[in-house]
PDB file of C-alpha atoms in Angstrom:
ATOM      1  CA  MET A   1      14.781 -34.493   5.925  1.00  0.00           C
ATOM      2  CA  PRO A   2      12.801 -31.274   6.704  1.00  0.00           C
ATOM      3  CA  ALA A   3      14.338 -28.037   5.522  1.00  0.00           C
ATOM      4  CA  THR A   4      16.094 -26.009   8.206  1.00  0.00           C
ATOM      5  CA  SER A   5      16.233 -22.242   8.666  1.00  0.00           C
ATOM      6  CA  ALA A   6      19.729 -22.388   7.173  1.00  0.00           C
ATOM      7  CA  ASP A   7      18.290 -24.049   4.061  1.00  0.00           C
ATOM      8  CA  HIS A   8      15.769 -21.249   3.683  1.00  0.00           C
ATOM      9  CA  THR A   9      18.491 -18.643   4.154  1.00  0.00           C
ATOM     10  CA  VAL A  10      20.219 -20.164   1.127  1.00  0.00           C
ATOM     11  CA  PHE A  11      16.980 -20.533  -0.844  1.00  0.00           C
ATOM     12  CA  ALA A  12      15.694 -16.975  -0.385  1.00  0.00           C
ATOM     13  CA  PRO A  13      18.467 -15.267  -2.414  1.00  0.00           C
ATOM     14  CA  GLN A  14      18.018 -17.848  -5.180  1.00  0.00           C
ATOM     15  CA  ALA A  15      14.273 -17.219  -5.239  1.00  0.00           C
ATOM     16  CA  LEU A  16      14.825 -13.457  -5.454  1.00  0.00           C
ATOM     17  CA  ALA A  17      17.116 -13.996  -8.432  1.00  0.00           C
ATOM     18  CA  ARG A  18      14.452 -16.144 -10.144  1.00  0.00           C
ATOM     19  CA  VAL A  19      11.798 -13.482  -9.642  1.00  0.00           C
ATOM     20  CA  ARG A  20      14.015 -10.860 -11.234  1.00  0.00           C
ATOM     21  CA  ALA A  21      15.025 -13.136 -14.086  1.00  0.00           C
ATOM     22  CA  GLY A  22      11.474 -14.279 -14.805  1.00  0.00           C
ATOM     23  CA  SER A  23       9.557 -11.036 -14.129  1.00  0.00           C
ATOM     24  CA  PRO A  24       6.370 -12.929 -13.192  1.00  0.00           C
ATOM     25  CA  LEU A  25       3.089 -11.333 -14.243  1.00  0.00           C
ATOM     26  CA  VAL A  26       0.960 -10.914 -11.112  1.00  0.00           C
ATOM     27  CA  GLN A  27      -2.755 -10.273 -11.484  1.00  0.00           C
ATOM     28  CA  CYS A  28      -3.981  -8.182  -8.553  1.00  0.00           C
ATOM     29  CA  LEU A  29      -7.620  -8.137  -7.534  1.00  0.00           C
ATOM     30  CA  THR A  30      -6.979  -5.917  -4.562  1.00  0.00           C
ATOM     31  CA  ASN A  31      -8.456  -3.069  -2.618  1.00  0.00           C
ATOM     32  CA  SER A  32      -8.793   0.436  -3.967  1.00  0.00           C
ATOM     33  CA  VAL A  33      -6.707   1.937  -1.163  1.00  0.00           C
ATOM     34  CA  VAL A  34      -3.502   0.107  -2.112  1.00  0.00           C
ATOM     35  CA  THR A  35      -3.486  -0.494  -5.871  1.00  0.00           C
ATOM     36  CA  GLY A  36      -0.761   2.039  -6.674  1.00  0.00           C
ATOM     37  CA  PHE A  37       1.510   0.983  -3.830  1.00  0.00           C
ATOM     38  CA  THR A  38       1.064  -2.709  -4.659  1.00  0.00           C
ATOM     39  CA  ALA A  39       1.918  -2.125  -8.315  1.00  0.00           C
ATOM     40  CA  ASN A  40       5.010  -0.117  -7.391  1.00  0.00           C
ATOM     41  CA  VAL A  41       6.182  -2.791  -4.955  1.00  0.00           C
ATOM     42  CA  LEU A  42       5.953  -5.453  -7.671  1.00  0.00           C
ATOM     43  CA  LEU A  43       7.778  -3.248 -10.168  1.00  0.00           C
ATOM     44  CA  ALA A  44      10.524  -2.423  -7.668  1.00  0.00           C
ATOM     45  CA  LEU A  45      10.991  -6.109  -6.954  1.00  0.00           C
ATOM     46  CA  GLY A  46      11.270  -6.957 -10.649  1.00  0.00           C
ATOM     47  CA  ALA A  47       7.808  -8.452 -11.206  1.00  0.00           C
ATOM     48  CA  SER A  48       5.045  -7.122 -13.450  1.00  0.00           C
ATOM     49  CA  PRO A  49       1.645  -6.024 -12.037  1.00  0.00           C
ATOM     50  CA  ALA A  50      -1.721  -6.253 -13.798  1.00  0.00           C
ATOM     51  CA  MET A  51      -4.809  -4.863 -12.060  1.00  0.00           C
ATOM     52  CA  VAL A  52      -7.371  -6.953 -13.961  1.00  0.00           C
ATOM     53  CA  ASP A  53     -10.351  -7.164 -11.611  1.00  0.00           C
ATOM     54  CA  ILE A  54     -13.625  -7.055 -13.549  1.00  0.00           C
ATOM     55  CA  PRO A  55     -15.890  -9.964 -14.554  1.00  0.00           C
ATOM     56  CA  GLU A  56     -15.348 -11.550 -17.964  1.00  0.00           C
ATOM     57  CA  GLU A  57     -11.689 -10.464 -17.882  1.00  0.00           C
ATOM     58  CA  ALA A  58     -10.558 -11.749 -14.491  1.00  0.00           C
ATOM     59  CA  GLY A  59     -10.963 -15.440 -15.325  1.00  0.00           C
ATOM     60  CA  PRO A  60      -9.256 -15.449 -18.716  1.00  0.00           C
ATOM     61  CA  PHE A  61      -6.407 -13.346 -17.343  1.00  0.00           C
ATOM     62  CA  ALA A  62      -5.910 -15.674 -14.366  1.00  0.00           C
ATOM     63  CA  ARG A  63      -5.245 -18.484 -16.832  1.00  0.00           C
ATOM     64  CA  ILE A  64      -2.317 -16.619 -18.417  1.00  0.00           C
ATOM     65  CA  ALA A  65      -0.956 -14.801 -15.359  1.00  0.00           C
ATOM     66  CA  SER A  66       2.063 -16.130 -13.486  1.00  0.00           C
ATOM     67  CA  GLY A  67       0.328 -15.603 -10.147  1.00  0.00           C
ATOM     68  CA  VAL A  68      -2.825 -14.031  -8.726  1.00  0.00           C
ATOM     69  CA  LEU A  69      -3.548 -11.983  -5.612  1.00  0.00           C
ATOM     70  CA  ILE A  70      -7.106 -11.809  -4.255  1.00  0.00           C
ATOM     71  CA  ASN A  71      -7.334  -9.225  -1.470  1.00  0.00           C
ATOM     72  CA  LEU A  72     -10.690  -8.571   0.215  1.00  0.00           C
ATOM     73  CA  GLY A  73      -9.967  -5.049   1.423  1.00  0.00           C
ATOM     74  CA  THR A  74     -12.731  -3.199  -0.460  1.00  0.00           C
ATOM     75  CA  PRO A  75     -14.841  -5.914  -2.127  1.00  0.00           C
ATOM     76  CA  HIS A  76     -17.525  -4.146  -4.131  1.00  0.00           C
ATOM     77  CA  ALA A  77     -20.080  -6.325  -5.906  1.00  0.00           C
ATOM     78  CA  GLU A  78     -18.450  -6.417  -9.343  1.00  0.00           C
ATOM     79  CA  GLN A  79     -15.039  -7.160  -7.891  1.00  0.00           C
ATOM     80  CA  ARG A  80     -16.456  -9.958  -5.729  1.00  0.00           C
ATOM     81  CA  SER A  81     -17.731 -11.691  -8.848  1.00  0.00           C
ATOM     82  CA  ALA A  82     -14.378 -11.177 -10.543  1.00  0.00           C
ATOM     83  CA  MET A  83     -12.540 -12.661  -7.560  1.00  0.00           C
ATOM     84  CA  VAL A  84     -14.548 -15.867  -7.663  1.00  0.00           C
ATOM     85  CA  GLU A  85     -14.115 -16.016 -11.439  1.00  0.00           C
ATOM     86  CA  ALA A  86     -10.335 -15.602 -11.139  1.00  0.00           C
ATOM     87  CA  ALA A  87     -10.020 -18.223  -8.387  1.00  0.00           C
ATOM     88  CA  ARG A  88     -12.079 -20.730 -10.367  1.00  0.00           C
ATOM     89  CA  ALA A  89      -9.861 -20.197 -13.405  1.00  0.00           C
ATOM     90  CA  ALA A  90      -6.536 -20.162 -11.576  1.00  0.00           C
ATOM     91  CA  GLY A  91      -6.832 -23.627 -10.052  1.00  0.00           C
ATOM     92  CA  PRO A  92      -7.358 -25.671 -13.243  1.00  0.00           C
ATOM     93  CA  ALA A  93      -4.767 -23.537 -15.048  1.00  0.00           C
ATOM     94  CA  GLY A  94      -2.155 -24.254 -12.385  1.00  0.00           C
ATOM     95  CA  THR A  95      -1.765 -20.558 -11.576  1.00  0.00           C
ATOM     96  CA  PRO A  96      -0.762 -20.065  -7.936  1.00  0.00           C
ATOM     97  CA  TRP A  97      -3.039 -17.643  -6.128  1.00  0.00           C
ATOM     98  CA  VAL A  98      -2.936 -15.858  -2.797  1.00  0.00           C
ATOM     99  CA  LEU A  99      -5.981 -15.129  -0.647  1.00  0.00           C
ATOM    100  CA  ASP A 100      -5.720 -12.148   1.715  1.00  0.00           C
ATOM    101  CA  PRO A 101      -8.928 -12.293   3.822  1.00  0.00           C
ATOM    102  CA  VAL A 102      -8.893  -8.689   5.044  1.00  0.00           C
ATOM    103  CA  ALA A 103     -11.157  -8.143   8.099  1.00  0.00           C
ATOM    104  CA  VAL A 104     -12.658 -11.628   7.784  1.00  0.00           C
ATOM    105  CA  GLY A 105     -14.791 -12.575  10.772  1.00  0.00           C
ATOM    106  CA  ALA A 106     -15.482  -8.979  11.721  1.00  0.00           C
ATOM    107  CA  LEU A 107     -17.605  -8.101   8.665  1.00  0.00           C
ATOM    108  CA  PRO A 108     -20.279 -10.341   7.080  1.00  0.00           C
ATOM    109  CA  VAL A 109     -19.960  -9.755   3.331  1.00  0.00           C
ATOM    110  CA  ARG A 110     -16.242 -10.380   3.077  1.00  0.00           C
ATOM    111  CA  THR A 111     -16.460 -13.275   5.547  1.00  0.00           C
ATOM    112  CA  ALA A 112     -18.931 -15.096   3.313  1.00  0.00           C
ATOM    113  CA  LEU A 113     -16.763 -14.329   0.287  1.00  0.00           C
ATOM    114  CA  ALA A 114     -13.642 -15.608   2.057  1.00  0.00           C
ATOM    115  CA  ARG A 115     -15.420 -18.877   2.851  1.00  0.00           C
ATOM    116  CA  GLU A 116     -16.430 -19.276  -0.791  1.00  0.00           C
ATOM    117  CA  LEU A 117     -12.901 -18.553  -1.992  1.00  0.00           C
ATOM    118  CA  LEU A 118     -11.437 -20.945   0.567  1.00  0.00           C
ATOM    119  CA  ARG A 119     -13.413 -23.764  -1.043  1.00  0.00           C
ATOM    120  CA  LEU A 120     -11.650 -22.945  -4.337  1.00  0.00           C
ATOM    121  CA  ARG A 121      -8.298 -23.988  -2.847  1.00  0.00           C
ATOM    122  CA  PRO A 122      -5.937 -21.006  -2.605  1.00  0.00           C
ATOM    123  CA  THR A 123      -2.234 -21.753  -2.915  1.00  0.00           C
ATOM    124  CA  VAL A 124      -1.394 -19.338  -0.112  1.00  0.00           C
ATOM    125  CA  ILE A 125      -3.402 -17.555   2.578  1.00  0.00           C
ATOM    126  CA  ARG A 126      -1.886 -14.425   4.112  1.00  0.00           C
ATOM    127  CA  GLY A 127      -3.379 -12.457   6.960  1.00  0.00           C
ATOM    128  CA  ASN A 128      -2.871 -11.029  10.400  1.00  0.00           C
ATOM    129  CA  ALA A 129      -3.365 -13.247  13.424  1.00  0.00           C
ATOM    130  CA  SER A 130      -7.049 -12.411  14.002  1.00  0.00           C
ATOM    131  CA  GLU A 131      -7.896 -12.960  10.322  1.00  0.00           C
ATOM    132  CA  ILE A 132      -6.216 -16.378  10.267  1.00  0.00           C
ATOM    133  CA  ILE A 133      -7.903 -17.435  13.508  1.00  0.00           C
ATOM    134  CA  ALA A 134     -11.294 -16.339  12.151  1.00  0.00           C
ATOM    135  CA  LEU A 135     -10.827 -18.037   8.786  1.00  0.00           C
ATOM    136  CA  ALA A 136      -9.879 -21.229  10.597  1.00  0.00           C
ATOM    137  CA  GLY A 137     -13.183 -21.012  12.488  1.00  0.00           C
ATOM    138  CA  ALA A 138     -11.576 -20.399  15.877  1.00  0.00           C
ATOM    139  CA  GLY A 139     -12.464 -16.731  16.417  1.00  0.00           C
ATOM    140  CA  ASP A 140     -14.510 -13.735  15.337  1.00  0.00           C
ATOM    141  CA  GLY A 141     -11.823 -11.542  13.801  1.00  0.00           C
ATOM    142  CA  GLY A 142     -10.091  -8.407  14.980  1.00  0.00           C
ATOM    143  CA  ARG A 143     -10.866  -4.708  15.009  1.00  0.00           C
ATOM    144  CA  GLY A 144     -11.685  -4.311  11.339  1.00  0.00           C
ATOM    145  CA  VAL A 145      -8.381  -4.608   9.476  1.00  0.00           C
ATOM    146  CA  ASP A 146      -6.352  -4.549  12.731  1.00  0.00           C
ATOM    147  CA  SER A 147      -5.441  -7.700  14.596  1.00  0.00           C
ATOM    148  CA  SER A 148      -6.440  -8.090  18.230  1.00  0.00           C
ATOM    149  CA  ASP A 149      -4.404 -11.290  18.591  1.00  0.00           C
ATOM    150  CA  GLY A 150      -0.694 -11.979  18.638  1.00  0.00           C
ATOM    151  CA  VAL A 151       0.995 -14.170  16.049  1.00  0.00           C
ATOM    152  CA  GLY A 152       1.741 -16.859  18.630  1.00  0.00           C
ATOM    153  CA  ALA A 153      -1.975 -17.224  19.356  1.00  0.00           C
ATOM    154  CA  ALA A 154      -2.630 -17.922  15.672  1.00  0.00           C
ATOM    155  CA  GLU A 155       0.045 -20.552  15.065  1.00  0.00           C
ATOM    156  CA  GLU A 156      -2.103 -23.616  15.750  1.00  0.00           C
ATOM    157  CA  SER A 157      -5.001 -22.171  13.756  1.00  0.00           C
ATOM    158  CA  ALA A 158      -2.577 -21.507  10.896  1.00  0.00           C
ATOM    159  CA  ARG A 159      -1.314 -25.089  10.952  1.00  0.00           C
ATOM    160  CA  GLU A 160      -4.853 -26.496  11.008  1.00  0.00           C
ATOM    161  CA  LEU A 161      -5.982 -24.166   8.215  1.00  0.00           C
ATOM    162  CA  ALA A 162      -2.962 -25.161   6.113  1.00  0.00           C
ATOM    163  CA  ARG A 163      -3.757 -28.844   6.598  1.00  0.00           C
ATOM    164  CA  THR A 164      -7.473 -28.619   5.894  1.00  0.00           C
ATOM    165  CA  ALA A 165      -7.120 -26.242   2.926  1.00  0.00           C
ATOM    166  CA  ASP A 166      -3.943 -27.940   1.624  1.00  0.00           C
ATOM    167  CA  CYS A 167      -2.129 -24.638   1.264  1.00  0.00           C
ATOM    168  CA  VAL A 168       0.557 -22.441   2.774  1.00  0.00           C
ATOM    169  CA  VAL A 169      -0.559 -20.048   5.505  1.00  0.00           C
ATOM    170  CA  ALA A 170       1.411 -16.929   6.431  1.00  0.00           C
ATOM    171  CA  VAL A 171       0.609 -14.950   9.581  1.00  0.00           C
ATOM    172  CA  SER A 172       1.970 -11.409   9.535  1.00  0.00           C
ATOM    173  CA  GLY A 173       3.163  -9.666  12.684  1.00  0.00           C
ATOM    174  CA  PRO A 174       6.307  -8.535  14.517  1.00  0.00           C
ATOM    175  CA  VAL A 175       7.609 -12.075  13.903  1.00  0.00           C
ATOM    176  CA  ASP A 176       5.986 -13.608  10.825  1.00  0.00           C
ATOM    177  CA  PHE A 177       4.922 -17.256  10.874  1.00  0.00           C
ATOM    178  CA  VAL A 178       4.676 -19.440   7.766  1.00  0.00           C
ATOM    179  CA  THR A 179       3.424 -23.026   7.700  1.00  0.00           C
ATOM    180  CA  ASP A 180       2.147 -25.677   5.320  1.00  0.00           C
ATOM    181  CA  GLY A 181       0.768 -27.732   8.192  1.00  0.00           C
ATOM    182  CA  ALA A 182       3.868 -29.905   8.453  1.00  0.00           C
ATOM    183  CA  ARG A 183       6.720 -27.402   8.136  1.00  0.00           C
ATOM    184  CA  SER A 184       6.898 -24.067   9.928  1.00  0.00           C
ATOM    185  CA  VAL A 185       9.285 -21.102   9.908  1.00  0.00           C
ATOM    186  CA  ARG A 186       9.330 -17.857  11.882  1.00  0.00           C
ATOM    187  CA  ILE A 187      10.859 -14.746  10.307  1.00  0.00           C
ATOM    188  CA  ALA A 188      12.010 -12.055  12.745  1.00  0.00           C
ATOM    189  CA  ASN A 189      12.911  -9.368  10.220  1.00  0.00           C
ATOM    190  CA  GLY A 190      11.049  -6.163   9.414  1.00  0.00           C
ATOM    191  CA  ASP A 191      10.370  -2.787  10.988  1.00  0.00           C
ATOM    192  CA  ALA A 192       7.361  -1.196  12.687  1.00  0.00           C
ATOM    193  CA  LEU A 193       7.300   1.578  10.060  1.00  0.00           C
ATOM    194  CA  LEU A 194       5.921  -0.980   7.621  1.00  0.00           C
ATOM    195  CA  THR A 195       2.690  -0.993   9.646  1.00  0.00           C
ATOM    196  CA  ARG A 196       2.353   2.793   9.285  1.00  0.00           C
ATOM    197  CA  VAL A 197       2.178   2.774   5.482  1.00  0.00           C
ATOM    198  CA  THR A 198      -1.121   1.955   3.786  1.00  0.00           C
ATOM    199  CA  GLY A 199      -0.698  -1.259   1.850  1.00  0.00           C
ATOM    200  CA  GLY A 200       2.304  -2.577   3.748  1.00  0.00           C
ATOM    201  CA  GLY A 201       0.595  -5.892   4.408  1.00  0.00           C
ATOM    202  CA  CYS A 202      -1.539  -6.013   1.275  1.00  0.00           C
ATOM    203  CA  ALA A 203       1.428  -5.629  -1.063  1.00  0.00           C
ATOM    204  CA  LEU A 204       3.132  -8.557   0.647  1.00  0.00           C
ATOM    205  CA  GLY A 205       0.389 -10.805  -0.713  1.00  0.00           C
ATOM    206  CA  ALA A 206       1.299  -9.732  -4.234  1.00  0.00           C
ATOM    207  CA  VAL A 207       4.972 -10.419  -3.530  1.00  0.00           C
ATOM    208  CA  MET A 208       4.039 -13.910  -2.324  1.00  0.00           C
ATOM    209  CA  ALA A 209       2.212 -14.510  -5.603  1.00  0.00           C
ATOM    210  CA  ALA A 210       5.334 -13.446  -7.524  1.00  0.00           C
ATOM    211  CA  PHE A 211       7.601 -15.785  -5.561  1.00  0.00           C
ATOM    212  CA  ALA A 212       5.114 -18.676  -5.730  1.00  0.00           C
ATOM    213  CA  ALA A 213       5.117 -18.274  -9.512  1.00  0.00           C
ATOM    214  CA  VAL A 214       8.810 -19.121  -9.795  1.00  0.00           C
ATOM    215  CA  ASP A 215       9.086 -22.154  -7.525  1.00  0.00           C
ATOM    216  CA  GLU A 216       6.941 -25.263  -7.103  1.00  0.00           C
ATOM    217  CA  ASP A 217       7.837 -25.533  -3.393  1.00  0.00           C
ATOM    218  CA  ARG A 218       5.284 -22.914  -2.404  1.00  0.00           C
ATOM    219  CA  PHE A 219       6.194 -23.103   1.288  1.00  0.00           C
ATOM    220  CA  ALA A 220       9.823 -22.228   0.588  1.00  0.00           C
ATOM    221  CA  ALA A 221       8.691 -19.569  -1.883  1.00  0.00           C
ATOM    222  CA  VAL A 222       6.491 -17.843   0.706  1.00  0.00           C
ATOM    223  CA  VAL A 223       9.278 -17.933   3.301  1.00  0.00           C
ATOM    224  CA  ALA A 224      11.566 -16.336   0.711  1.00  0.00           C
ATOM    225  CA  ALA A 225       8.962 -13.691  -0.145  1.00  0.00           C
ATOM    226  CA  VAL A 226       8.484 -12.678   3.490  1.00  0.00           C
ATOM    227  CA  THR A 227      12.236 -12.657   4.051  1.00  0.00           C
ATOM    228  CA  ALA A 228      12.927 -10.410   1.062  1.00  0.00           C
ATOM    229  CA  TYR A 229      10.071  -8.067   1.961  1.00  0.00           C
ATOM    230  CA  THR A 230      10.970  -7.686   5.616  1.00  0.00           C
ATOM    231  CA  VAL A 231      14.712  -7.360   5.038  1.00  0.00           C
ATOM    232  CA  ALA A 232      13.951  -4.554   2.571  1.00  0.00           C
ATOM    233  CA  ALA A 233      11.842  -2.918   5.285  1.00  0.00           C
ATOM    234  CA  GLU A 234      14.787  -3.024   7.684  1.00  0.00           C
ATOM    235  CA  LEU A 235      17.087  -1.443   5.131  1.00  0.00           C
ATOM    236  CA  ALA A 236      14.500   1.238   4.314  1.00  0.00           C
ATOM    237  CA  ALA A 237      13.979   2.106   7.972  1.00  0.00           C
ATOM    238  CA  LYS A 238      17.662   2.966   8.294  1.00  0.00           C
ATOM    239  CA  GLU A 239      17.164   5.731   5.698  1.00  0.00           C
ATOM    240  CA  ALA A 240      13.735   6.989   6.785  1.00  0.00           C
ATOM    241  CA  SER A 241      12.723   9.739   9.188  1.00  0.00           C
ATOM    242  CA  GLY A 242       9.039   8.721   9.292  1.00  0.00           C
ATOM    243  CA  PRO A 243       6.277   6.891   7.401  1.00  0.00           C
ATOM    244  CA  GLY A 244       6.380   9.158   4.328  1.00  0.00           C
ATOM    245  CA  SER A 245      10.085   8.857   3.683  1.00  0.00           C
ATOM    246  CA  PHE A 246       9.901   5.171   4.611  1.00  0.00           C
ATOM    247  CA  ALA A 247       7.408   4.447   1.811  1.00  0.00           C
ATOM    248  CA  VAL A 248       9.805   5.904  -0.752  1.00  0.00           C
ATOM    249  CA  ALA A 249      12.856   4.284   0.830  1.00  0.00           C
ATOM    250  CA  PHE A 250      11.073   0.920   0.900  1.00  0.00           C
ATOM    251  CA  LEU A 251      10.523   0.911  -2.857  1.00  0.00           C
ATOM    252  CA  ASP A 252      14.156   1.879  -3.348  1.00  0.00           C
ATOM    253  CA  ALA A 253      15.276  -0.854  -0.946  1.00  0.00           C
ATOM    254  CA  LEU A 254      13.280  -3.498  -2.805  1.00  0.00           C
ATOM    255  CA  ALA A 255      14.812  -2.394  -6.097  1.00  0.00           C
ATOM    256  CA  ALA A 256      18.334  -2.361  -4.655  1.00  0.00           C
ATOM    257  CA  LEU A 257      17.947  -5.550  -2.597  1.00  0.00           C
ATOM    258  CA  GLU A 258      20.862  -7.892  -3.143  1.00  0.00           C
ATOM    259  CA  GLU A 259      21.079 -11.607  -2.590  1.00  0.00           C
ATOM    260  CA  ALA A 260      23.822 -10.965  -0.031  1.00  0.00           C
ATOM    261  CA  ASP A 261      21.411  -8.826   2.011  1.00  0.00           C
ATOM    262  CA  LEU A 262      19.167 -11.832   2.485  1.00  0.00           C
ATOM    263  CA  THR A 263      22.041 -14.143   3.310  1.00  0.00           C
ATOM    264  CA  GLU A 264      23.459 -11.759   5.892  1.00  0.00           C
ATOM    265  CA  ARG A 265      20.290 -10.387   7.484  1.00  0.00           C
ATOM    266  CA  ALA A 266      17.687 -13.167   7.385  1.00  0.00           C
ATOM    267  CA  ALA A 267      16.529 -14.014  10.919  1.00  0.00           C
ATOM    268  CA  LEU A 268      14.768 -17.351  10.494  1.00  0.00           C
ATOM    269  CA  SER A 269      13.982 -20.031  13.046  1.00  0.00           C
TER     270      SER A 269
END
């Protein structure tokens, strides 16, 4: 029987507890704008970040990491080589890895790189609606890193991409959408202030890698990751007066997040 939203509401607190108990080591090959924020998000959650993103180190480290994030935000030449090296190593090692195809479709270098990485079978793909549509071959991307499509418009592309790539696809937006091609969940938590902090979306990819590292049901793990992240954003927004104070409050909310918060606040359908 397919899992229901109620099942995921029960699973998410358990997954959060496993992340904190296991402190998964997440290798981040991510963009230069968000490295500090991403590392702090992982630490606040209870995971351990490692920014190992140069050739000859990226592959060996991907074999021993708990999870890997590959984010195409600022893909300079050396990092591009390291990303391919890490993805090639992660698959045979059984290390779950997340592809965040930032601005794919809109820009040629990262689009070609995203296509190459897609052939290496990511465990999870996370992006905004325009990025997911473009990666699925159904559109040309958004306005750089900003989406020009709504999440609803990307749902069928996300399902098709999940089926053809045999992975979990997460579409970020006001209501997040997660699918593995057969199962789908919408998560209506979060706050608009999360979109006004640099790295708000990018760090979520690292959180997905941490949750995927502690559970073999990667679909349920990604739903749990998005739920924990967006519930923390709601709690932080209650304490914040603007984007600056929100960024600090968000880290505090992740660190203080309790299993009961997820049980009580998760808005899944």
